mmCIF file of C-alpha atoms and ligand atoms in Angstrom:
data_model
loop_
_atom_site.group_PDB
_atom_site.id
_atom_site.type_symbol
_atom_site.label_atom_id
_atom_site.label_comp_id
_atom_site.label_asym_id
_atom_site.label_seq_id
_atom_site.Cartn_x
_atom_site.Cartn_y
_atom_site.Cartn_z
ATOM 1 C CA UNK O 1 164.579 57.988 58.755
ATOM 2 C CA UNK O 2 160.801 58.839 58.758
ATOM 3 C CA UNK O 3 159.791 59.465 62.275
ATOM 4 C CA UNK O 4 155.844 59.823 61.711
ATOM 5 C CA UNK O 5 155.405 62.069 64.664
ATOM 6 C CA UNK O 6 151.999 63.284 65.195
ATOM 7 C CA UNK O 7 152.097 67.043 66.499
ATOM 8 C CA UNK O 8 148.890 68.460 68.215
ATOM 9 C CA UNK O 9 149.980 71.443 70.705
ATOM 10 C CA UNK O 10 147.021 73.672 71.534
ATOM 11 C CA UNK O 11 146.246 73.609 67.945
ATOM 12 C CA UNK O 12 142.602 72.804 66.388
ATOM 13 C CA UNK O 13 144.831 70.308 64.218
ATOM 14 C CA UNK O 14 146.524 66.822 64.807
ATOM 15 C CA UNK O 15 149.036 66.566 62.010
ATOM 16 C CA UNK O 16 152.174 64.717 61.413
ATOM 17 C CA UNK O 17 155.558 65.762 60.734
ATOM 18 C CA UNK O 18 158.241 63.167 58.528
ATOM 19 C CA UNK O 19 161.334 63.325 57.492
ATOM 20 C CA UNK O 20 162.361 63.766 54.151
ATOM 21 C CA UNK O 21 165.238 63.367 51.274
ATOM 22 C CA UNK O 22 165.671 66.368 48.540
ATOM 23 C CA UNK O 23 165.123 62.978 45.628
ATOM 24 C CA UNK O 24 165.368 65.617 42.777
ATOM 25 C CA UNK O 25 166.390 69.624 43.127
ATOM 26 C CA UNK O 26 165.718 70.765 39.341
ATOM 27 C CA UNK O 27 166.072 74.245 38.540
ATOM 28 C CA UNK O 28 163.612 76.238 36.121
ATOM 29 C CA UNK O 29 163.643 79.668 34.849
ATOM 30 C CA UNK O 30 162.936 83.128 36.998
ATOM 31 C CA UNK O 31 164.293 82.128 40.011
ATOM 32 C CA UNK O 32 161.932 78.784 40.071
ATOM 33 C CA UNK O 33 162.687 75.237 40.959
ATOM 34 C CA UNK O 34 161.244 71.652 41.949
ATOM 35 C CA UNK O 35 162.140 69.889 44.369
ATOM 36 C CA UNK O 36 160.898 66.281 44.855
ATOM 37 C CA UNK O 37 160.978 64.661 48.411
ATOM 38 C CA UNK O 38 161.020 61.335 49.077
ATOM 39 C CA UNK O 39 160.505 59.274 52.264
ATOM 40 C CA UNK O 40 161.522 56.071 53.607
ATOM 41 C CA UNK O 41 157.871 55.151 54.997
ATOM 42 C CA UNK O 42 154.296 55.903 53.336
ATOM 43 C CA UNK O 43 153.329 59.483 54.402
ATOM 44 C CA UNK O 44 150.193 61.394 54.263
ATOM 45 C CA UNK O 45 151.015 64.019 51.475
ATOM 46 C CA UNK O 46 149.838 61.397 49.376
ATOM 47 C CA UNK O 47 146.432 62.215 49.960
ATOM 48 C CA UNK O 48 146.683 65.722 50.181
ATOM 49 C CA UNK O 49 144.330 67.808 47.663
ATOM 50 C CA UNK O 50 144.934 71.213 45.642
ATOM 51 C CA UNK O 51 145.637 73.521 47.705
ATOM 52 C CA UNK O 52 147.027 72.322 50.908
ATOM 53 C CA UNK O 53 149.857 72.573 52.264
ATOM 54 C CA UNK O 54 153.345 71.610 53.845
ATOM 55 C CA UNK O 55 155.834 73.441 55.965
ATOM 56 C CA UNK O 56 159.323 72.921 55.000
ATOM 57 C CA UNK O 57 162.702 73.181 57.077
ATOM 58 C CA UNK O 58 166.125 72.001 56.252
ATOM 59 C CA UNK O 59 168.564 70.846 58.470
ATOM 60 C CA UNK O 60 170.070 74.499 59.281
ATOM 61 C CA UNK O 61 170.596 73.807 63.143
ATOM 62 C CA UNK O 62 169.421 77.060 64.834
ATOM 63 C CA UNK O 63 169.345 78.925 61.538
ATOM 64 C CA UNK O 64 166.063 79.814 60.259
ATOM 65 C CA UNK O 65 163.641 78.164 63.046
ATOM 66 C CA UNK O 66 160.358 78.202 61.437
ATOM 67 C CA UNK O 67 159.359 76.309 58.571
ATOM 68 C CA UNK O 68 158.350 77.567 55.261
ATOM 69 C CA UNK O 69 154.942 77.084 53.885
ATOM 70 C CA UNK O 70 154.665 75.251 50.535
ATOM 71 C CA UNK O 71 151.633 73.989 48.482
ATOM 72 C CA UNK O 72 151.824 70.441 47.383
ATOM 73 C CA UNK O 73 152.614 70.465 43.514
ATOM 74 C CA UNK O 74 152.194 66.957 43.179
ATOM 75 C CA UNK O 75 151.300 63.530 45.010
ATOM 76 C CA UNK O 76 153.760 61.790 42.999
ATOM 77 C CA UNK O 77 153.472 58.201 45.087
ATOM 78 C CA UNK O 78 152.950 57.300 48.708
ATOM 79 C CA UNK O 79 156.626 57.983 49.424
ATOM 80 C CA UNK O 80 157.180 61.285 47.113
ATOM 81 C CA UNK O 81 155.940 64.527 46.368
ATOM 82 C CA UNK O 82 156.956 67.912 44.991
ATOM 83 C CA UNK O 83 156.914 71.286 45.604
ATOM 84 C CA UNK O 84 157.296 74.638 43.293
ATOM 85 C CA UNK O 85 159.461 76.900 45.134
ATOM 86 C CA UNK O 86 160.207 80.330 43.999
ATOM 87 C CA UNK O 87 163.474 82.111 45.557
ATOM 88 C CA UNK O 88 162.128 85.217 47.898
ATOM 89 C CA UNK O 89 164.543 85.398 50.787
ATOM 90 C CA UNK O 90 166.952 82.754 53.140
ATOM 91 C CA UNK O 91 165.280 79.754 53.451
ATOM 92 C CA UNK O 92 164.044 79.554 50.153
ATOM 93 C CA UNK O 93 167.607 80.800 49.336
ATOM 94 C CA UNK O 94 169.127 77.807 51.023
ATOM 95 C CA UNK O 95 166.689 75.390 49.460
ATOM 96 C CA UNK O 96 167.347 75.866 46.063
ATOM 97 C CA UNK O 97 170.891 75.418 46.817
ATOM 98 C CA UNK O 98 170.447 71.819 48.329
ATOM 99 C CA UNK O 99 172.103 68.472 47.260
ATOM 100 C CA UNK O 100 170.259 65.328 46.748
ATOM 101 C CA UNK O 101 169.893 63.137 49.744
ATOM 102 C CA UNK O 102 169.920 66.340 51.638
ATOM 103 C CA UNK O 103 166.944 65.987 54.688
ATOM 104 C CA UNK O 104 164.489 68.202 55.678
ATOM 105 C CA UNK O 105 161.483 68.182 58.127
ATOM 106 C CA UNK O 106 157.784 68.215 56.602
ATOM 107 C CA UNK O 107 155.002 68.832 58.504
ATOM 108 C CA UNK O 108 151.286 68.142 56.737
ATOM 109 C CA UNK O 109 149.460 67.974 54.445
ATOM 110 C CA UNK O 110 148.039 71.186 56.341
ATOM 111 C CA UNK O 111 145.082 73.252 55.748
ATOM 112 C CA UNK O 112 141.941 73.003 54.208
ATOM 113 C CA UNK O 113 142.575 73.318 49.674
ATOM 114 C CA UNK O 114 139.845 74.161 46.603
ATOM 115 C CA UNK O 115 136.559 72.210 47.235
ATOM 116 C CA UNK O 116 135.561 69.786 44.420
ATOM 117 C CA UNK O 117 134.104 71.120 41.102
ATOM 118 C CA UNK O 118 130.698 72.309 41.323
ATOM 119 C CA UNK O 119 128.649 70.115 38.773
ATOM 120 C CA UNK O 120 128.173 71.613 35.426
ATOM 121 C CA UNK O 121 129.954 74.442 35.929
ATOM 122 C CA UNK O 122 133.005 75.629 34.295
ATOM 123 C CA UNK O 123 135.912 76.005 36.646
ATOM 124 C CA UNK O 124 138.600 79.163 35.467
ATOM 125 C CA UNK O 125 141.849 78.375 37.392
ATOM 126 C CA UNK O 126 143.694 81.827 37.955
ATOM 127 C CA UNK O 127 147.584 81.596 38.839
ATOM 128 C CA UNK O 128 149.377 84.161 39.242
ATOM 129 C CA UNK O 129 153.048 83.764 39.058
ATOM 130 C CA UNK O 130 154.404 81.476 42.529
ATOM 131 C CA UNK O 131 150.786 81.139 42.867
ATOM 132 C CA UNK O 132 150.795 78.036 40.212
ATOM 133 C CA UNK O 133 151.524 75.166 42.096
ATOM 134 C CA UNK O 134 147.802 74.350 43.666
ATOM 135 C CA UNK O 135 146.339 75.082 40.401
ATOM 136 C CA UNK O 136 148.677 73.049 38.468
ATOM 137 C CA UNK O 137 147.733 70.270 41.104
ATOM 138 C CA UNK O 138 144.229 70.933 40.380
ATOM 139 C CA UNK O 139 144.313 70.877 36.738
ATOM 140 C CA UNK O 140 146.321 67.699 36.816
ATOM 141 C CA UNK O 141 143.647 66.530 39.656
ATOM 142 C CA UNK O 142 140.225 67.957 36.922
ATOM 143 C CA UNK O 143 142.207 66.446 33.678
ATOM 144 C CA UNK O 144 142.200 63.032 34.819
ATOM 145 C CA UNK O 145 138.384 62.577 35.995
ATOM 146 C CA UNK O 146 135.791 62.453 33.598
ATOM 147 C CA UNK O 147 134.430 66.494 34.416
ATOM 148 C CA UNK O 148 134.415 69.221 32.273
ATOM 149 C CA UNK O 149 137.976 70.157 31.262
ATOM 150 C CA UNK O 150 139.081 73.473 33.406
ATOM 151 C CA UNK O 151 140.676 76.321 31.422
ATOM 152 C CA UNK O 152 143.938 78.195 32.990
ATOM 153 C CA UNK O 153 145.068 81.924 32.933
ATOM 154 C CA UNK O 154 147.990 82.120 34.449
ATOM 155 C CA UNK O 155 150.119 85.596 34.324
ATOM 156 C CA UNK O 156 153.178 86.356 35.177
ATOM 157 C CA UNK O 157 155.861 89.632 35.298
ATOM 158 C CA UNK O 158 158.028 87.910 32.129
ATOM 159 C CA UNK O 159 157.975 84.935 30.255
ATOM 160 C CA UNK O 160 160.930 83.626 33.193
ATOM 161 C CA UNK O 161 158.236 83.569 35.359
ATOM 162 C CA UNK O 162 155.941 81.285 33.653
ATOM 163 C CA UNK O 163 157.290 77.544 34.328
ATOM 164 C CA UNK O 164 155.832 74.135 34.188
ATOM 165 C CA UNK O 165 153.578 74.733 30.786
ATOM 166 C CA UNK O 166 154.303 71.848 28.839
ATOM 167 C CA UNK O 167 152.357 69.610 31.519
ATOM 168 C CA UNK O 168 149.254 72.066 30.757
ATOM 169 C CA UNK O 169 149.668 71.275 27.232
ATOM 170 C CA UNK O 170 150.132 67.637 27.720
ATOM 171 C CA UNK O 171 146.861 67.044 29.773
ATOM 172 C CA UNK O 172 144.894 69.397 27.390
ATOM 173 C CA UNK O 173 143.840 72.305 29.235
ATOM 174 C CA UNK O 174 142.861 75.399 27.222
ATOM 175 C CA UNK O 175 145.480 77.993 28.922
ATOM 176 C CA UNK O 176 145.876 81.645 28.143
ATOM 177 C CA UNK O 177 149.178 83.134 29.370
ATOM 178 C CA UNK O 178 149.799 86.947 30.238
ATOM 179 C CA UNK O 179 152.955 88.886 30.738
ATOM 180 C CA UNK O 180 153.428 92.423 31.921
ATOM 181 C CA UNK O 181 156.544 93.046 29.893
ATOM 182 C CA UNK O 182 154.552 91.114 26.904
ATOM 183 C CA UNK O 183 157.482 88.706 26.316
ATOM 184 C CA UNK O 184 155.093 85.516 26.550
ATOM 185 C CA UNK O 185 151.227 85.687 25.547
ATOM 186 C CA UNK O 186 148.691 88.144 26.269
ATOM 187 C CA UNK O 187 150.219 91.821 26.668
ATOM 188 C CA UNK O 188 149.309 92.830 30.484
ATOM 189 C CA UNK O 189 147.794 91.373 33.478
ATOM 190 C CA UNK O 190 146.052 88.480 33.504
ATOM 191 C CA UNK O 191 142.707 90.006 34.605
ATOM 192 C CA UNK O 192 141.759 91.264 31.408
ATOM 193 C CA UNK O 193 141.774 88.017 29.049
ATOM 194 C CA UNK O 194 139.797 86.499 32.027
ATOM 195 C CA UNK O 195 137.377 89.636 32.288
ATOM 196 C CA UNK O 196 136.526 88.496 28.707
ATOM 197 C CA UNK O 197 135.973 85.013 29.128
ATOM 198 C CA UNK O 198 133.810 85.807 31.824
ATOM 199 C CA UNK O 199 131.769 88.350 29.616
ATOM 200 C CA UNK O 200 131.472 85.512 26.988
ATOM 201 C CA UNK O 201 130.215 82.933 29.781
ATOM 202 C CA UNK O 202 127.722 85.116 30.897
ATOM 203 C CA UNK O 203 126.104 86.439 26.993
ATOM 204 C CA UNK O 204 125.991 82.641 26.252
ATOM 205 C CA UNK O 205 124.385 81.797 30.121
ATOM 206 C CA UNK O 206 127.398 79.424 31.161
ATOM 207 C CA UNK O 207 127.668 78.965 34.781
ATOM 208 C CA UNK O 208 131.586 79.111 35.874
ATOM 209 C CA UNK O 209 133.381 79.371 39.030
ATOM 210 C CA UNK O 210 137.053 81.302 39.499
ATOM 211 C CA UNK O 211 139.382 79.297 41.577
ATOM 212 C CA UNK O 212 143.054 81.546 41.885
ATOM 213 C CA UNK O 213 146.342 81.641 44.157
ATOM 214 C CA UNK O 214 148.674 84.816 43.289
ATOM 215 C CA UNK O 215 150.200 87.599 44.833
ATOM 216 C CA UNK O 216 147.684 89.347 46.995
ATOM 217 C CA UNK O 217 146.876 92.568 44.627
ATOM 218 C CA UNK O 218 145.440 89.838 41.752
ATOM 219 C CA UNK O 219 143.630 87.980 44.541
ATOM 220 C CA UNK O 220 141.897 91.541 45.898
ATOM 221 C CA UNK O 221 141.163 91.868 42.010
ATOM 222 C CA UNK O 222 139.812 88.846 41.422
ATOM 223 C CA UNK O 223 137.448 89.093 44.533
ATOM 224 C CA UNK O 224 136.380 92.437 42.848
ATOM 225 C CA UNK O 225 135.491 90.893 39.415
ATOM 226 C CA UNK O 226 134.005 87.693 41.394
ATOM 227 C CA UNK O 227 131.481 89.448 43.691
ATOM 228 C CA UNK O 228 130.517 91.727 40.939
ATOM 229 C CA UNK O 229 129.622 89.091 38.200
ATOM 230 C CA UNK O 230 128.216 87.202 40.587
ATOM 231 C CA UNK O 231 130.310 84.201 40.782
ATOM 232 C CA UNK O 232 131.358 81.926 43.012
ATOM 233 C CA UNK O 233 135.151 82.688 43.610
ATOM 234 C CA UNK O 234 137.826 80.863 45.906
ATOM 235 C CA UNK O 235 141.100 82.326 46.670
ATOM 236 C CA UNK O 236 144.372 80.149 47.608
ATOM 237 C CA UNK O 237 145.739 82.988 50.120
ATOM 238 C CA UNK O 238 149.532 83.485 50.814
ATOM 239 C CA UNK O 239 149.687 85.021 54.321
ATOM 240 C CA UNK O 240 152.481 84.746 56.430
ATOM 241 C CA UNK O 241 152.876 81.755 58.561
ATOM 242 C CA UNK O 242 155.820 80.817 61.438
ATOM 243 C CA UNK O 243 153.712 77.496 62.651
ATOM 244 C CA UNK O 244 151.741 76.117 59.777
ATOM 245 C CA UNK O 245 149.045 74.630 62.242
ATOM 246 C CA UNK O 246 146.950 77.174 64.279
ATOM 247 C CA UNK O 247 149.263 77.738 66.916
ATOM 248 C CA UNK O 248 151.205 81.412 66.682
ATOM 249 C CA UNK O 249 148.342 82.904 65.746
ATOM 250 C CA UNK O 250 150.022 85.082 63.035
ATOM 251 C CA UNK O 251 148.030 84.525 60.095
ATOM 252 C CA UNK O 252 144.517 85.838 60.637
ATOM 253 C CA UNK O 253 142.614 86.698 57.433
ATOM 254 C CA UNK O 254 139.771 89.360 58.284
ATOM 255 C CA UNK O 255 136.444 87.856 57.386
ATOM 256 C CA UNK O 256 132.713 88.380 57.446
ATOM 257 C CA UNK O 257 130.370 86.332 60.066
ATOM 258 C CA UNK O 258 130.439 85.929 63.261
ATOM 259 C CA UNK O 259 134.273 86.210 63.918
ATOM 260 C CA UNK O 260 136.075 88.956 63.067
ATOM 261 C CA UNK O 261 139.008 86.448 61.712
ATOM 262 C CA UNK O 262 140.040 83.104 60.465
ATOM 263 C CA UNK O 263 143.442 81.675 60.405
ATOM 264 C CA UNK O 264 144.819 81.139 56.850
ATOM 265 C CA UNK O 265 146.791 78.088 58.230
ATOM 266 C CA UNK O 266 143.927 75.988 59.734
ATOM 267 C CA UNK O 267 140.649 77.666 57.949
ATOM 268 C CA UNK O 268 142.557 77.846 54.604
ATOM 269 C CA UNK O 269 144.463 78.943 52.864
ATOM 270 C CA UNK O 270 141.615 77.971 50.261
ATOM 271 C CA UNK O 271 138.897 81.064 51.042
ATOM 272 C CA UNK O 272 135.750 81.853 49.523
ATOM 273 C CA UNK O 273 136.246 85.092 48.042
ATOM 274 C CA UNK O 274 132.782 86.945 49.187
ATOM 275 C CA UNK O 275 133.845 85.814 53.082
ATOM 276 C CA UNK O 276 137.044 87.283 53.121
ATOM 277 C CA UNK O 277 137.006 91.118 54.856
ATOM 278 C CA UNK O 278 139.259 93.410 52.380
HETATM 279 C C1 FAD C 1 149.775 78.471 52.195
HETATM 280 C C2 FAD C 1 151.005 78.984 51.505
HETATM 281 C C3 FAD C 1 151.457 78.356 50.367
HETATM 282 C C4 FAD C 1 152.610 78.816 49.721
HETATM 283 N N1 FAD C 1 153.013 78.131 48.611
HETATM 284 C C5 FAD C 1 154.164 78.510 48.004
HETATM 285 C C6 FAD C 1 154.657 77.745 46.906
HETATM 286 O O1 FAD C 1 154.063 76.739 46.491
HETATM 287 N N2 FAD C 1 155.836 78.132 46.361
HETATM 288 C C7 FAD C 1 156.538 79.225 46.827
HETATM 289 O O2 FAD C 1 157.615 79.518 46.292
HETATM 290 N N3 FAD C 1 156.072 79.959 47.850
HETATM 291 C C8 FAD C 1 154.922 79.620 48.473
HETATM 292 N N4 FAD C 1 154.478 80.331 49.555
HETATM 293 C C9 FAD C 1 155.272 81.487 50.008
HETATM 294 C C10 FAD C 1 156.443 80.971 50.829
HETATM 295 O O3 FAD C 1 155.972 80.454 52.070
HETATM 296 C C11 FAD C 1 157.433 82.118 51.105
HETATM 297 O O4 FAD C 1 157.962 82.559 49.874
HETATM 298 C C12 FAD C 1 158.550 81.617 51.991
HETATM 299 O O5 FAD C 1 158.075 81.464 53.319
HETATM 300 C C13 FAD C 1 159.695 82.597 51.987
HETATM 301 O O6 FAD C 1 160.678 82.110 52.867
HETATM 302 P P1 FAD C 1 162.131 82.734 52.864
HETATM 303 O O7 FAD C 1 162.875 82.201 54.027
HETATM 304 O O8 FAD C 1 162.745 82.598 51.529
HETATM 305 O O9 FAD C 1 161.816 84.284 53.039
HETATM 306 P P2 FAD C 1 161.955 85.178 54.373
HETATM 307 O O10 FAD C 1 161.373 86.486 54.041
HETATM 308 O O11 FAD C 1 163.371 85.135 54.814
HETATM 309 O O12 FAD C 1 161.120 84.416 55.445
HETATM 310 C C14 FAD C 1 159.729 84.322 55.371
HETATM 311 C C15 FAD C 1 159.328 83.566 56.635
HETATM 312 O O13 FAD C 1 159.533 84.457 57.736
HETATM 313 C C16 FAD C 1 158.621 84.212 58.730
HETATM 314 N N5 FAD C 1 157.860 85.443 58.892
HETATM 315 C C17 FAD C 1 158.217 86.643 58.409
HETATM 316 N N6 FAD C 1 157.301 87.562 58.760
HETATM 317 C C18 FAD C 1 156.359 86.944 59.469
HETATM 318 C C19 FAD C 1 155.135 87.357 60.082
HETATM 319 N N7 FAD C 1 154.682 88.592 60.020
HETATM 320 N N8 FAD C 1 154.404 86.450 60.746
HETATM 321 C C20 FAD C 1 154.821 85.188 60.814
HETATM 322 N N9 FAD C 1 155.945 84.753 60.231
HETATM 323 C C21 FAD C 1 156.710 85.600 59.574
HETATM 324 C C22 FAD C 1 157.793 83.064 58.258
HETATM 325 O O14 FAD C 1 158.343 81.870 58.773
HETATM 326 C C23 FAD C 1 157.906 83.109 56.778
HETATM 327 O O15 FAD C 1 157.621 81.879 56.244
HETATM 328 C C24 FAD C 1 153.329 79.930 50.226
HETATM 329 C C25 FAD C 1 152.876 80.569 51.379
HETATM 330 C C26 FAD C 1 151.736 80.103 52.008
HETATM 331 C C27 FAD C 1 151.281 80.758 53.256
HETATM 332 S S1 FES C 2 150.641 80.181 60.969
HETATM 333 FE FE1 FES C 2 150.560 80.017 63.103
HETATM 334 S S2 FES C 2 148.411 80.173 63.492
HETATM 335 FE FE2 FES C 2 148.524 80.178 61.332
#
């Protein structure tokens, strides 16, 4: 079943693409579900970090060509993983509807994810609804090490839309949720619980750094409040991608330096915030 076929193209990067069996398909609320994949051999997702990513395709025949991007939820052995998927239009459509011991392609782990913690500074993980699973990785990742316990704000539209909480609880990570309509947590966006903490780091002189992956307006935000309190700040961006691994060209991400643009797929999706052009 598992091919191990390593791809390379024209592309910067040699990855490998596997097949795959749907092991679990486990819906949540707001449109959300898991899915856990399973393969016959080892593969490399295994030793992916938060952050990175796969592309995803069922077997749809000439339906739906391109993959779908994906960040890793969780490592779960050397033959599974998972993945948080969120339904947004056909493929993801078709995914949540399929059976167990349906296959699908993977290609990855892809992209470069959140670097490690800086030392003695307090990481703020920002997720913004669909924008939880390389967080959730990397508070799962930061909870079993010996550093500082993270803290997590994670906002959503309505209370549907935050999933997957109980696991924050369970590996002890101080989380403040925020909904729009109110219906879970903190009344609003999740910006302005954060704007505090951040107010109350810097009176008491506690370093922190913001690590987020949302929709693109809380990202822009976050950038904002990042460059303007002076702290370092890494953004998990969501561009569009068709190939996953440098090759269309499709997903350039205006930056500052020499180059007028990276590619999310190969240079990211894991930005930091003052490099990124908006
Ligand atoms: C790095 C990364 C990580 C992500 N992680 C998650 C996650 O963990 N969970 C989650 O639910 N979602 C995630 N997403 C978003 C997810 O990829 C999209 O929701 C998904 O592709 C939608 O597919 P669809 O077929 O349902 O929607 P559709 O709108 O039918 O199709 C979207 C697809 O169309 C193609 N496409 C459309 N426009 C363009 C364009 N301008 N350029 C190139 N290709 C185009 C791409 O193949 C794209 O993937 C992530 C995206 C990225 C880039
Ligand atoms: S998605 Fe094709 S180059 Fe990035």
């Amino acid at each position: 079943m598992d091919d191990g076929r390593r791809i390379a193209y024209d592309s910067p990067v040699v990855t490998t693409q596997f097949q795959v069996e749907i092991a679990a398909n486990r819906r949540l609320t707001g449109g959300y579900f898991v899915l856990e994949l399973a393969s016959e051999r080892a593969n490399p997702v295994a030793d992916a970090t938060p952050g990175q990513f796969v592309m995803l395709r069922g077997d749809w025949g000439r339906d739906l060509l391109n993959g779908r991007a994906f960040s890793v939820l969780e490592p779960i052995d050397r033959h599974r993983f998972s993945v948080l998927l969120k339904v947004f239009g056909r493929g993801t459509a078709l995914m949540q509807d399929m059976p167990v011991g349906a296959p699908m392609t993977v290609t990855g782990p892809l992209g470069q994810g959140f670097p490690a913690p800086t030392e003695g500074r307090t990481q703020l993980l920002v997720a913004g609804g669909v924008g939880l699973p390389p967080l959730h990785f990397l508070a799962r990742t930061l909870a079993a090490t010996k550093a500082p316990t993270p803290e997590m704000f994670y906002g959503g539209r309505t209370a549907d839309d935050l999933v997957l909480t109980d696991d924050l609880e369970r590996w002890g990570i101080p989380t403040v949720l925020a909904t729009e309509d109110g219906s879970r947590g903190v009344h609003g966006r999740v910006t302005a619980p954060l704007l505090a903490r951040i107010e109350l780091a810097q009176a008491r002189a506690e370093p922190v750094e913001l690590l987020a992956c949302g929709p693109t307006p809380m990202l822009r935000a976050l950038r904002e409040i990042g460059l303007a309190h002076e702290i370092p700040t890494y953004l998990c961006l969501e561009e569009m991608m068709a190939c996953g691994f440098g090759v269309c060209l499709g997903c350039a991400v205006p930056v500052y330096g020499d180059k007028p643009y990276k590619y999310c797929c190969t240079d990211g999706p894991v930005f930091e915030a003052a490099q990124v052009r908006w």
